[in-house]
Structure formats: C-alpha cells, structure tokens
XYZ file of C-alpha atoms in Angstrom:
568
model
C 109.543 117.050 85.468
C 108.640 119.803 83.088
C 111.220 122.524 83.176
C 110.083 125.750 84.886
C 110.364 128.900 82.954
C 113.725 130.558 82.762
C 113.882 134.230 83.481
C 111.633 135.783 80.836
C 112.838 139.164 79.762
C 111.128 141.097 77.019
C 111.299 144.771 76.076
C 109.993 148.973 75.646
C 109.093 153.503 75.356
C 109.492 156.291 77.738
C 106.071 157.188 78.919
C 103.270 155.471 80.688
C 99.886 154.640 79.097
C 96.765 152.995 80.469
C 94.733 150.853 78.079
C 91.799 148.496 78.255
C 90.215 150.156 81.269
C 86.752 148.721 81.569
C 83.724 148.851 83.803
C 82.831 145.407 82.549
C 83.045 142.828 85.268
C 86.098 140.565 84.941
C 85.219 137.074 86.029
C 87.480 134.365 87.309
C 87.801 130.974 85.587
C 84.081 130.341 85.372
C 84.648 126.972 86.996
C 82.895 126.253 90.227
C 84.957 126.161 93.407
C 82.171 124.554 95.412
C 83.337 121.624 97.527
C 86.859 122.979 97.523
C 89.366 120.570 98.956
C 91.245 122.679 101.520
C 94.163 120.221 101.766
C 94.687 120.344 98.006
C 94.572 124.142 97.997
C 97.080 124.331 100.864
C 99.440 121.998 99.101
C 99.343 123.697 95.767
C 99.722 127.118 97.351
C 102.791 125.914 99.228
C 104.521 124.790 95.967
C 105.698 128.317 95.174
C 107.696 128.283 98.449
C 109.931 125.508 97.087
C 110.477 126.505 93.474
C 113.592 128.782 93.797
C 116.903 128.536 95.504
C 117.422 131.645 97.655
C 120.469 132.594 95.588
C 118.616 132.342 92.286
C 118.279 135.822 90.813
C 115.108 134.737 88.960
C 113.507 135.688 92.285
C 114.079 139.345 91.477
C 111.919 139.105 88.307
C 109.197 136.675 89.306
C 108.431 137.691 92.936
C 107.948 141.339 94.038
C 107.667 140.188 97.727
C 109.807 137.138 98.022
C 109.877 137.236 101.853
C 106.156 136.631 101.827
C 106.908 133.180 100.293
C 109.609 132.379 102.811
C 112.709 133.500 100.784
C 115.281 135.475 102.717
C 116.112 139.055 101.682
C 119.588 138.857 103.130
C 121.145 136.403 100.677
C 123.205 137.580 97.763
C 122.138 136.342 94.346
C 124.554 134.075 92.419
C 124.995 132.575 88.980
C 125.782 128.878 88.768
C 125.457 125.703 86.816
C 123.366 122.975 88.334
C 125.446 119.862 88.968
C 124.246 116.389 87.955
C 123.398 115.810 91.640
C 121.302 119.051 91.644
C 119.526 117.854 88.530
C 118.890 114.408 89.941
C 117.451 115.932 93.144
C 115.273 118.259 91.119
C 113.934 115.341 89.148
C 113.244 113.380 92.348
C 111.423 116.370 93.814
C 109.330 116.615 90.685
C 108.462 112.916 90.897
C 107.430 113.420 94.494
C 105.128 116.288 93.423
C 103.621 114.056 90.802
C 102.864 111.348 93.313
C 101.478 113.814 95.843
C 99.132 115.336 93.264
C 98.071 111.828 92.180
C 97.250 111.015 95.856
C 94.312 113.302 95.741
C 91.141 111.881 94.278
C 90.158 114.018 91.331
C 86.413 113.514 91.927
C 86.840 114.931 95.454
C 88.124 118.284 94.026
C 86.109 121.278 92.812
C 85.902 121.995 89.127
C 88.495 124.757 89.398
C 90.884 122.469 91.442
C 90.355 119.719 88.826
C 91.812 122.097 86.236
C 94.878 122.705 88.436
C 95.136 118.901 89.026
C 95.100 118.157 85.259
C 97.718 120.686 84.517
C 100.098 119.759 87.378
C 99.869 116.011 86.558
C 100.949 116.813 83.036
C 103.702 119.276 84.170
C 105.291 116.933 86.642
C 104.952 113.708 84.725
C 108.270 111.824 85.170
C 110.523 111.462 82.121
C 110.932 107.696 81.541
C 112.284 107.265 78.076
C 115.673 109.128 78.393
C 118.377 108.165 80.855
C 118.772 110.889 83.481
C 122.461 111.532 82.768
C 121.769 112.005 79.023
C 118.866 114.306 79.842
C 121.135 116.352 82.055
C 123.833 116.859 79.476
C 121.487 117.345 76.617
C 119.287 120.051 78.345
C 121.928 121.871 80.475
C 123.561 124.468 78.193
C 123.838 128.042 79.395
C 126.164 128.945 76.496
C 123.277 128.625 73.954
C 123.400 131.702 71.697
C 119.707 132.264 71.829
C 118.469 131.476 75.355
C 121.808 131.186 77.159
C 123.743 133.465 79.535
C 125.937 135.355 77.008
C 123.062 136.934 75.188
C 120.655 137.235 78.147
C 122.893 138.659 80.807
C 123.007 142.241 79.479
C 119.156 142.331 79.343
C 118.780 140.552 82.606
C 120.971 143.222 84.211
C 119.170 145.972 82.430
C 115.761 144.847 83.650
C 116.839 143.836 87.137
C 114.694 145.702 89.752
C 115.995 147.659 92.754
C 113.418 147.348 95.455
C 115.921 147.905 98.330
C 119.597 148.163 99.104
C 120.064 144.387 99.287
C 118.878 144.186 95.592
C 121.675 146.678 94.749
C 124.278 144.578 96.562
C 123.130 141.404 94.871
C 123.191 143.050 91.454
C 126.813 144.191 91.938
C 127.713 140.703 93.164
C 126.274 139.282 89.945
C 128.500 141.637 87.947
C 131.590 140.778 89.979
C 131.090 137.016 89.622
C 130.149 136.819 85.950
C 133.742 136.140 84.860
C 134.025 133.077 87.127
C 130.564 131.941 86.034
C 131.692 132.144 82.356
C 134.686 130.125 83.211
C 132.432 127.448 84.801
C 130.368 127.379 81.597
C 133.474 126.798 79.408
C 134.682 124.011 81.694
C 131.206 122.362 81.701
C 130.949 122.643 77.936
C 134.241 120.770 77.535
C 132.798 117.941 79.775
C 129.635 117.916 77.472
C 131.922 117.667 74.447
C 133.916 114.805 75.950
C 130.744 112.906 76.825
C 129.315 113.353 73.325
C 126.641 115.955 74.065
C 128.499 119.207 73.248
C 127.606 122.181 71.011
C 128.175 121.885 67.310
C 130.939 124.061 65.743
C 128.288 126.196 64.124
C 126.543 126.629 67.516
C 129.758 127.740 69.139
C 130.260 130.165 66.231
C 126.821 131.722 66.818
C 127.503 132.109 70.583
C 130.928 133.628 69.827
C 129.248 136.159 67.548
C 126.905 137.193 70.392
C 129.908 137.487 72.694
C 131.920 139.551 70.279
C 128.981 141.866 69.662
C 128.922 142.616 73.324
C 132.714 143.058 73.521
C 132.781 145.572 70.675
C 129.583 147.319 71.752
C 128.596 150.377 73.796
C 127.578 149.398 77.341
C 126.368 152.757 78.563
C 122.827 151.375 78.821
C 123.998 149.397 81.880
C 125.522 152.466 83.373
C 122.727 154.947 82.655
C 119.927 152.584 83.747
C 121.669 151.826 87.024
C 121.755 155.506 87.869
C 118.002 155.759 87.098
C 117.040 152.702 89.075
C 119.183 153.464 92.223
C 117.916 156.968 92.361
C 114.427 155.562 93.026
C 115.413 153.376 95.950
C 114.588 154.654 99.391
C 116.791 154.090 102.382
C 120.130 154.663 100.693
C 122.115 157.816 101.474
C 123.327 160.071 98.647
C 126.848 159.259 99.585
C 126.274 155.478 99.343
C 124.275 155.877 96.090
C 127.238 157.693 94.543
C 129.562 154.898 95.733
C 127.341 152.288 94.185
C 127.140 154.137 90.946
C 130.940 154.472 90.796
C 131.374 150.730 91.544
C 128.839 149.758 88.834
C 130.620 151.812 86.263
C 133.940 150.201 87.202
C 132.421 146.692 86.996
C 130.659 147.263 83.695
C 133.762 148.762 82.008
C 136.166 146.454 83.624
C 135.110 143.188 85.104
C 132.152 142.465 82.797
C 134.137 143.469 79.732
C 136.956 141.111 80.771
C 134.470 138.358 81.368
C 133.119 138.552 77.864
C 136.669 138.891 76.345
C 137.818 135.799 78.200
C 134.602 133.953 77.219
C 135.457 134.504 73.539
C 138.900 132.993 74.138
C 137.397 130.046 76.043
C 135.059 129.313 73.156
C 138.025 129.318 70.740
C 139.939 126.867 72.956
C 137.170 124.297 73.245
C 138.073 120.728 71.917
C 134.955 120.213 69.868
C 133.770 116.658 69.252
C 130.220 117.393 67.932
C 129.367 117.500 64.255
C 127.602 120.243 62.348
C 124.338 118.277 62.410
C 121.114 118.328 64.361
C 119.814 116.704 67.572
C 119.672 113.251 66.071
C 123.513 112.901 66.203
C 123.391 112.717 70.043
C 122.578 109.689 72.148
C 118.798 110.057 72.863
C 118.826 113.312 70.909
C 115.925 112.342 68.607
C 113.984 111.038 71.689
C 114.468 114.431 73.351
C 113.284 116.245 70.176
C 110.187 114.007 70.107
C 109.558 114.788 73.780
C 109.969 118.518 73.118
C 107.425 118.301 70.260
C 105.072 116.362 72.531
C 105.384 118.858 75.313
C 104.832 121.761 72.926
C 102.035 120.472 70.688
C 100.551 117.430 72.433
C 101.361 115.235 69.442
C 103.477 112.184 68.958
C 106.192 112.613 66.390
C 104.540 110.852 63.467
C 101.201 112.568 64.182
C 103.111 115.850 64.258
C 104.751 115.036 60.901
C 101.357 114.417 59.353
C 99.941 117.569 60.925
C 102.778 119.798 59.646
C 102.530 118.252 56.154
C 98.820 118.970 56.101
C 99.509 122.507 57.257
C 101.949 123.021 54.386
C 99.425 121.819 51.776
C 96.695 123.988 53.222
C 98.769 127.194 53.425
C 100.286 126.604 49.964
C 96.798 126.550 48.537
C 95.649 129.566 50.607
C 98.685 131.592 49.687
C 98.251 130.948 45.957
C 94.634 131.810 46.125
C 95.496 135.168 47.922
C 98.787 135.883 46.033
C 97.437 138.955 44.224
C 96.622 140.587 47.563
C 100.152 140.300 48.944
C 101.778 143.602 49.703
C 104.408 144.378 52.364
C 104.042 148.130 52.244
C 103.745 149.713 55.657
C 100.525 151.318 54.621
C 98.853 147.949 54.634
C 98.680 147.868 58.422
C 98.346 151.341 59.820
C 98.797 155.032 59.218
C 99.908 155.480 62.820
C 103.579 156.347 63.361
C 103.862 155.719 67.114
C 103.792 152.144 68.519
C 101.991 153.448 71.652
C 99.259 154.732 69.428
C 99.065 151.300 67.713
C 98.709 149.567 71.095
C 95.951 152.000 72.110
C 94.272 151.542 68.810
C 94.427 147.737 69.089
C 93.009 147.960 72.648
C 89.953 149.782 71.250
C 89.455 147.734 68.103
C 89.613 144.348 69.951
C 87.078 145.159 72.649
C 84.225 143.457 70.870
C 86.326 140.368 70.190
C 88.327 139.828 73.377
C 87.191 139.774 77.075
C 88.061 142.759 79.257
C 90.892 143.070 81.656
C 91.061 145.556 84.517
C 93.178 148.662 84.040
C 96.125 147.549 82.090
C 99.016 149.984 82.669
C 102.069 149.681 80.526
C 105.044 151.453 79.255
C 106.633 151.093 75.939
C 110.318 151.898 75.768
C 112.387 152.458 72.714
C 115.596 150.774 73.695
C 118.729 153.009 74.138
C 120.935 153.340 71.061
C 123.702 151.593 72.895
C 121.515 148.516 73.358
C 120.303 148.048 69.790
C 123.264 146.227 68.326
C 123.208 143.710 71.161
C 119.528 143.164 70.768
C 120.170 142.216 67.155
C 117.179 141.195 64.980
C 114.630 141.215 67.826
C 111.974 143.836 66.738
C 110.107 144.032 70.070
C 109.600 142.102 73.225
C 107.497 141.888 76.392
C 109.005 141.720 79.817
C 107.123 139.332 82.129
C 106.186 141.129 85.398
C 106.185 139.575 88.846
C 103.611 136.884 89.242
C 102.553 137.991 92.670
C 101.507 141.523 91.518
C 98.153 141.660 89.738
C 98.226 145.374 89.179
C 101.670 146.485 88.043
C 103.081 148.395 85.138
C 103.784 146.087 82.263
C 106.826 146.693 80.114
C 107.624 146.333 76.472
C 110.528 147.393 74.274
C 110.816 148.263 70.650
C 114.201 147.917 68.972
C 114.474 150.959 66.734
C 112.031 153.203 64.964
C 108.487 151.977 64.315
C 107.214 151.164 60.866
C 103.777 149.876 59.882
C 105.159 146.414 59.389
C 105.666 146.162 63.179
C 101.905 146.090 63.535
C 101.714 142.304 63.884
C 104.727 142.233 66.195
C 103.088 144.710 68.529
C 99.878 142.650 68.489
C 101.964 139.563 69.300
C 103.933 141.075 72.216
C 101.388 143.550 73.466
C 97.663 143.620 72.871
C 95.958 141.251 72.496
C 99.168 139.085 72.691
C 101.559 138.290 75.576
C 100.985 141.402 77.687
C 97.207 141.081 77.578
C 97.295 137.328 77.963
C 99.519 137.521 81.051
C 97.360 140.215 82.656
C 94.156 138.287 81.940
C 95.608 135.167 83.586
C 96.795 137.077 86.695
C 93.132 138.130 87.287
C 91.849 134.567 87.203
C 92.849 133.652 90.861
C 94.692 130.571 89.722
C 97.575 129.085 91.764
C 100.777 131.065 91.334
C 102.749 127.874 90.564
C 100.960 127.591 87.201
C 102.504 130.942 86.092
C 105.925 129.307 86.217
C 105.181 126.201 84.188
C 106.655 126.175 80.745
C 103.773 125.749 78.345
C 105.254 127.578 75.405
C 102.892 125.985 72.905
C 100.072 127.821 74.742
C 101.735 131.113 75.435
C 103.546 131.518 72.092
C 100.765 129.747 70.250
C 98.350 132.322 71.512
C 100.541 135.240 70.519
C 100.998 133.710 67.001
C 97.230 133.138 66.759
C 96.444 136.806 67.508
C 98.726 137.781 64.644
C 96.349 135.851 62.396
C 93.202 137.215 64.080
C 94.278 140.881 64.177
C 94.776 141.079 60.378
C 91.057 142.082 60.378
C 92.129 145.326 62.160
C 94.684 146.339 59.630
C 94.095 149.264 57.254
C 93.947 146.798 54.355
C 92.784 143.489 55.883
C 92.821 141.528 52.653
C 96.532 142.340 52.084
C 97.357 141.683 55.743
C 95.660 138.346 55.605
C 97.491 137.401 52.375
C 100.846 138.360 53.987
C 99.954 136.215 57.038
C 99.079 133.199 54.830
C 102.346 133.456 52.852
C 104.328 133.688 56.098
C 102.576 130.656 57.490
C 103.336 128.634 54.396
C 107.022 129.564 54.594
C 107.200 128.472 58.210
C 105.491 125.145 57.378
C 108.568 124.428 55.207
C 110.828 125.340 58.045
C 108.892 123.070 60.395
C 109.303 120.234 57.950
C 113.018 120.923 57.603
C 113.345 121.185 61.403
C 111.853 117.614 61.702
C 114.127 116.222 59.047
C 117.266 117.672 60.512
C 116.615 117.044 64.146
C 114.671 113.801 64.169
C 115.466 112.156 60.821
C 119.105 113.223 61.168
C 119.525 114.662 57.648
C 122.756 116.507 56.956
C 123.108 119.872 55.236
C 124.080 118.153 51.995
C 120.879 116.043 52.071
C 118.830 119.224 52.749
C 120.258 121.380 50.040
C 117.425 121.003 47.587
C 114.661 121.691 50.138
C 116.426 124.548 51.782
C 117.458 126.467 48.661
C 114.133 128.339 48.660
C 115.363 130.265 51.729
C 118.531 131.543 49.979
C 121.205 131.230 52.719
C 121.264 127.433 53.220
C 124.038 127.575 55.783
C 122.167 130.025 57.959
C 118.770 128.261 57.901
C 120.355 124.801 58.422
C 122.457 125.979 61.350
C 119.579 127.903 62.959
C 117.399 124.788 62.945
C 120.121 122.398 63.968
C 121.187 124.445 67.001
C 117.611 125.440 68.076
C 115.590 122.281 67.429
C 111.835 122.701 67.613
C 112.021 126.437 68.208
C 109.379 127.388 65.635
C 106.869 124.639 66.641
C 105.649 126.567 69.741
C 104.866 129.557 67.500
C 103.408 128.193 64.323
C 102.026 124.766 65.388
C 100.915 126.261 68.713
C 99.241 129.061 66.736
C 97.661 126.584 64.304
C 96.091 124.622 67.224
C 94.233 127.793 68.215
C 93.226 128.488 64.675
C 91.885 124.987 64.431
C 89.813 125.633 67.514
C 88.616 128.956 66.185
C 87.431 127.277 62.989
C 85.809 124.431 64.970
C 83.730 126.953 66.944
C 83.184 129.457 64.102
C 79.513 129.825 65.151
C 80.544 131.028 68.650
C 80.920 134.776 69.435
C 84.737 135.501 69.259
C 84.706 137.108 72.693
C 83.173 134.093 74.256
C 85.628 131.852 72.345
C 88.666 133.792 73.441
C 87.440 133.942 77.005
C 87.139 130.143 77.052
C 90.784 129.796 76.016
C 92.160 132.477 78.328
C 90.371 131.167 81.396
C 92.161 127.825 81.088
C 95.514 129.506 81.269
C 98.843 127.896 80.374
C 98.219 124.157 79.910
C 98.817 121.334 77.482
C 96.555 121.377 74.412
C 94.743 118.235 75.538
C 93.535 120.182 78.643
C 92.884 123.375 76.709
C 90.695 121.550 74.229
C 88.783 119.682 76.880
C 87.925 122.788 78.958
C 87.183 124.914 75.912
C 84.635 122.284 74.780
C 83.068 122.214 78.239
C 82.779 126.050 78.162
C 81.285 126.275 74.675
C 78.979 123.188 74.414
C-alpha cells in the first residue's frame, strides 16, 4: 500500500492577506458525474473514517472536525512506533482496499469516479517484490534527520491547533511522553542495526546534529505560541488557562529538554552495524530505491537513468547557451522588500496564466528568532491546512529576512505553488482520501515546475531563466549521483571524481546516501510537467494548467492520460 502522507508542516508573517479573489466561476473537475455509482461513492467516502488511529496526533492537523468522521474527541494523542504486526495489518488492509476497488467495474462508473478509481488502484497496489519484514525495517525510521521525529517535533508542537480543551490536554500529554517515545526510537534503531537495516554512522551524526541544535537552542517559541493559542480557546477558565500555561513552560524547559538530551546520549550508545554507503548496502535496498523512483516518477529504473542522463545533456547545453545572462543579484527578481507583497504581486501577474481559485486567505509569518536556528537552512515553507475545510486561512513561514533571491521560493511554497495548488484541489469536490495519498512527484513536481514558469514574472526574466537552467543542470548531476550511490552501490571513493564539482564531497555524498531519491520528486517531477508544457505549447497556459490541477495528486501515467483528454 502506498504510504499515506506524514504530518505535513510548513511555515509564515504576522498579518492576514487575501489574494486571488475572483468573480470568475471556479469549476470542478470538468469530468462528468452522470451515471454516478452510489455504492462506489459511499465506499470511497467511508475510507477517510479508517485512515487514522484515534490516538494519532496527525488528526489535529488534517481534520478540523474529526468527530464528523467518527473519531472520538475524548482520546489523548500519543506518539508511538508501529510494530511489525501493526505494519502487517496495515498492508493487509491496503490489499483489501485494492481488491474492493477492483471489484467495481470501471465502465460502470462516471468519468469523475473513473479518475478516483484509477488513482486508488495505483495507490493501494500491493508491494510484491520486497519481503514484508524487510520493507518494515527499511521504511520505519522516525530517527531520520530530515523527516523524522527529532527535527519535526518542535514544529509539530508549534503548529498544533487548540480547538478545545481536550486538544490542550492532548498537547501536554505529547510533551510529557516525548522522552519515553525517544527511548522507544533508540531501542528500535538498535533492533534495525542488529537486523542489518540500521542508519549509517553519517546518518546518525546528522540526526545528532539536529538534536544538539535543539538542546542548545532557545525554546521560547514553544512557550510564547502556547500562550497565544490557549488564549483563543473558548470554554476554559482564566484560572485553568494559567495552570496550563505554567505546566507547558515546565514541560518545555524540563521534560522536553531532558528528552532531547537523553536522545543525544542514546544515539552515541548505539552499536552501529551499517556502513557509510547508500541504500544498495541493505537487503532489498536497491529494490526499494527502484520502487521509490517508480512511485515518484512513473519510470522503471533504467528508463529513469536514461531520462536523467538526457536531462543532464539538455540542461548543460541550455545553461551554456544562456551563461552570459546568469546573475544572482537580488535585483534580478523583484524590487519588492516584503514577501507578502511578492505573493500579492504574483497573484496578480499569474491571473492570465493560471485558473482562478475562490478567496485565498493566508498569513505569512516570519518565524520567531528563537526558532530560526532549529529551522536551519529551510528558507520558507507551507503548512498544509485541514483537508475538511475548503475555506480556511492558509499559513506559510519565512525563515529570516526576505531578499529578492527568495522570489522563486515564495512562488514554490505559495502562489502559484503549494498553497495555491492545495486550495485549487480543495475546490474540486474530489474524495477527501485523495488528499492524504503521497504523490510527491505530482505535488513537489508542480511546485518545482512553477519555479520554471514564474521566471517570466521576474524583473529581469532572461537572467532569472538563465539561473533556473543552471540550477536544473546542477541537480541533474545530483540525480545521477543519487542513482549511482543508492542503486548501483558506489562508495564515496568511487564517487570522488564526479562529486568534486560540488566542493564538499563528504556532505553531498552523505546527504544522498541517507536521503535516497529525495531530489527526484522535485526535479524529475518538475521536468515531467515541463515536458507536458512543451508538448502542449500551442495551448493557452491557463487551460493547460487547469487540466493538470483538475486531475489532482496522481501518478504521472494518470496525469498524462487525463491532461490529454482535456486538451485534445
């Protein structure tokens, strides 16, 4: 079964804006729902009721009204590692969903339902090539430095929503139990090491760096934001609010700090068996890498290799032809000094090229000073709003002061990137379950594609385009190295010559080895959309973008099929 999205938290400025308001009619998918199969609709709508465990605090982020979907509001949220038995049951449930979807005759469904059918069949297709136990130990790693608990917990807590007093109690329970959860993570990682699936020494070092950054940092953002959030909750007395505020401060400064300190010690004490190499060192590691590439790009591994090599040749030629235009001065992109103004400016400039959404309300927040060190190199991020609220304030963050070079980042995260993409999809009246399916090639590919497309709106578009071409060529080299390290199994010594162009060979090798395939969703996903754009270069851009957005998150085979239907 395709993994559902993890909690997606992305980040944001202290006043509210409304952009993209339009009197233009916003249509749904454009696919006919005549001859709707009521049984199919009922089954698909019911899937959202079974996705989460009631103790899973992802519920706080994804569903604004969880009781509407049958989830109790009286249960405290918890943090836990799925056992192998949990994992096995999850896979079996996914297989059952696959068989249930297959039991419907596609020809008996409406056009709109056929789209849902195609996506769900892909999403829940059983994994056959990798033994279940290997898959479990290869994919279950909440100590990952990038997407794991140590780095994400501070932001998860910062963006946690207080809708009622039970949310406050659950939040404090999460703080109280983080230390025991971290202990479970260390114990589980030792099991992974002993079974031959553990983190490499360089991966553990990266995670420890994240942990130590938190330990030595200023955590006042978790104290200040708690006060702001609880102040807005109705139904709690002033006395109780004061008690909750005091308890939160004690937990942040005491329990949570201890949890991270002990986690650093636990990482040091691991008996590490893995080598400082890529995925190919593990049993079925290269098979998992190939599956990841297939899920992300729709391509088999050798087809992907050829595609990336062709990309590298293409962008080298393009970058050389446009070399004289390259300029990384801030003045290339915009004269504006405020990222909110850049978002507003992009919302106006893109109106002729992108379909309208209804009132898109958002807030852009410059992260608190105490949060910046923990956020690290992340320039900006978008926080995914609840999937059951069509009209809600969207949130972004910017890490530090804005410069003109952040223009493409704001386009990627905001408008017409993730924030716009998510809002457009919400308005399409598609089944909620599709919002939880992990099609990162589509979502990140779209945001990467709009970085390419929005160079035309820069103050100096020729320079912006040249910069984009040069960046894409560099990432083609990274994609090639990623494949060689994680599928072909090349060591750092074997990669020295090809990686020296990046300067810090240790850093680039370790990044790719511990985060296999991470750049494919961005740069190959983006290239797939660029390919489509060039294929339909005679089509009005607004109509082209509308065709893509109406499909929603899906494998590229489905995207390409439905875009062709829409534009033929």
